[in-house]
Amino acid sequence: MAVRGTQRISVTVDPADAVVTFSSADSSIASVDSTGLITGMAHGSTIITVSAGDKSVQIPVDVQIDI
């Protein structure tokens, strides 16, 4: 992912009405909004965590500088 680039996380949960939350371990590198849209903020690496109920998954994100 590039600085200022975006990418959306697609999530399927069961039950379909489960509450899904997204968080970034370092929002200065990559932020994530409540809809799962990740935005590259600065060069580096961080982890995005997606949670629903008692389940969660961690997604590594690398943000690169376009040359």
PDB file of C-alpha atoms in Angstrom:
ATOM      1  CA  MET A   1       0.000   0.000   0.000  1.00  0.00           C
ATOM      2  CA  ALA A   2       1.228   3.489  -0.812  1.00  0.00           C
ATOM      3  CA  VAL A   3       1.274   6.561   1.408  1.00  0.00           C
ATOM      4  CA  ARG A   4      -2.134   8.245   0.874  1.00  0.00           C
ATOM      5  CA  GLY A   5      -3.374   5.029  -0.778  1.00  0.00           C
ATOM      6  CA  THR A   6      -6.501   3.267   0.428  1.00  0.00           C
ATOM      7  CA  GLN A   7      -7.674  -0.303   0.635  1.00  0.00           C
ATOM      8  CA  ARG A   8     -10.898  -1.726   2.072  1.00  0.00           C
ATOM      9  CA  ILE A   9     -11.057  -4.822   4.267  1.00  0.00           C
ATOM     10  CA  SER A  10     -13.901  -7.140   3.253  1.00  0.00           C
ATOM     11  CA  VAL A  11     -15.430  -9.057   6.154  1.00  0.00           C
ATOM     12  CA  THR A  12     -18.069 -11.781   6.225  1.00  0.00           C
ATOM     13  CA  VAL A  13     -19.462 -12.691   9.645  1.00  0.00           C
ATOM     14  CA  ASP A  14     -22.026 -15.124  10.994  1.00  0.00           C
ATOM     15  CA  PRO A  15     -24.458 -14.012  12.223  1.00  0.00           C
ATOM     16  CA  ALA A  16     -24.645 -11.299   9.574  1.00  0.00           C
ATOM     17  CA  ASP A  17     -25.667  -8.672  12.146  1.00  0.00           C
ATOM     18  CA  ALA A  18     -22.576  -9.190  14.338  1.00  0.00           C
ATOM     19  CA  VAL A  19     -20.775  -5.971  15.300  1.00  0.00           C
ATOM     20  CA  VAL A  20     -17.409  -5.700  13.541  1.00  0.00           C
ATOM     21  CA  THR A  21     -14.714  -3.315  14.760  1.00  0.00           C
ATOM     22  CA  PHE A  22     -11.433  -2.292  13.158  1.00  0.00           C
ATOM     23  CA  SER A  23      -8.348  -0.861  14.851  1.00  0.00           C
ATOM     24  CA  SER A  24      -4.779   0.032  13.936  1.00  0.00           C
ATOM     25  CA  ALA A  25      -1.824  -0.690  16.195  1.00  0.00           C
ATOM     26  CA  ASP A  26      -0.179   2.500  14.857  1.00  0.00           C
ATOM     27  CA  SER A  27      -2.520   4.959  13.173  1.00  0.00           C
ATOM     28  CA  SER A  28       0.425   7.212  12.275  1.00  0.00           C
ATOM     29  CA  ILE A  29       1.447   4.478   9.766  1.00  0.00           C
ATOM     30  CA  ALA A  30      -2.005   3.305   8.617  1.00  0.00           C
ATOM     31  CA  SER A  31      -5.414   4.380   9.865  1.00  0.00           C
ATOM     32  CA  VAL A  32      -8.610   2.356   9.540  1.00  0.00           C
ATOM     33  CA  ASP A  33     -12.145   3.700   9.790  1.00  0.00           C
ATOM     34  CA  SER A  34     -15.310   2.043  11.082  1.00  0.00           C
ATOM     35  CA  THR A  35     -16.113   0.662   7.602  1.00  0.00           C
ATOM     36  CA  GLY A  36     -12.728  -1.070   7.210  1.00  0.00           C
ATOM     37  CA  LEU A  37     -11.155   1.507   4.887  1.00  0.00           C
ATOM     38  CA  ILE A  38      -7.386   1.549   5.498  1.00  0.00           C
ATOM     39  CA  THR A  39      -5.423   4.687   4.569  1.00  0.00           C
ATOM     40  CA  GLY A  40      -1.624   4.699   4.325  1.00  0.00           C
ATOM     41  CA  MET A  41      -0.350   7.607   6.406  1.00  0.00           C
ATOM     42  CA  ALA A  42       3.441   7.197   6.461  1.00  0.00           C
ATOM     43  CA  HIS A  43       6.163   4.731   5.470  1.00  0.00           C
ATOM     44  CA  GLY A  44       6.317   1.750   7.832  1.00  0.00           C
ATOM     45  CA  SER A  45       4.502  -1.350   9.067  1.00  0.00           C
ATOM     46  CA  THR A  46       1.614  -1.871  11.447  1.00  0.00           C
ATOM     47  CA  ILE A  47      -1.137  -4.345  12.306  1.00  0.00           C
ATOM     48  CA  ILE A  48      -4.848  -3.871  11.639  1.00  0.00           C
ATOM     49  CA  THR A  49      -7.088  -5.875  13.974  1.00  0.00           C
ATOM     50  CA  VAL A  50     -10.592  -6.899  12.919  1.00  0.00           C
ATOM     51  CA  SER A  51     -12.853  -8.080  15.743  1.00  0.00           C
ATOM     52  CA  ALA A  52     -16.365  -9.542  15.891  1.00  0.00           C
ATOM     53  CA  GLY A  53     -17.635 -10.931  19.160  1.00  0.00           C
ATOM     54  CA  ASP A  54     -14.940 -13.116  20.709  1.00  0.00           C
ATOM     55  CA  LYS A  55     -13.116 -13.610  17.386  1.00  0.00           C
ATOM     56  CA  SER A  56     -10.383 -11.432  15.922  1.00  0.00           C
ATOM     57  CA  VAL A  57      -7.829 -11.504  13.148  1.00  0.00           C
ATOM     58  CA  GLN A  58      -4.668  -9.460  12.726  1.00  0.00           C
ATOM     59  CA  ILE A  59      -3.660  -8.203   9.294  1.00  0.00           C
ATOM     60  CA  PRO A  60      -0.111  -6.930   8.694  1.00  0.00           C
ATOM     61  CA  VAL A  61       0.032  -3.739   6.623  1.00  0.00           C
ATOM     62  CA  ASP A  62       3.153  -2.340   4.966  1.00  0.00           C
ATOM     63  CA  VAL A  63       3.045   1.240   3.713  1.00  0.00           C
ATOM     64  CA  GLN A  64       5.557   2.133   0.995  1.00  0.00           C
ATOM     65  CA  ILE A  65       6.673   5.444  -0.450  1.00  0.00           C
ATOM     66  CA  ASP A  66       6.012   5.659  -4.193  1.00  0.00           C
ATOM     67  CA  ILE A  67       9.076   6.757  -6.118  1.00  0.00           C
TER      68      ILE A  67
END
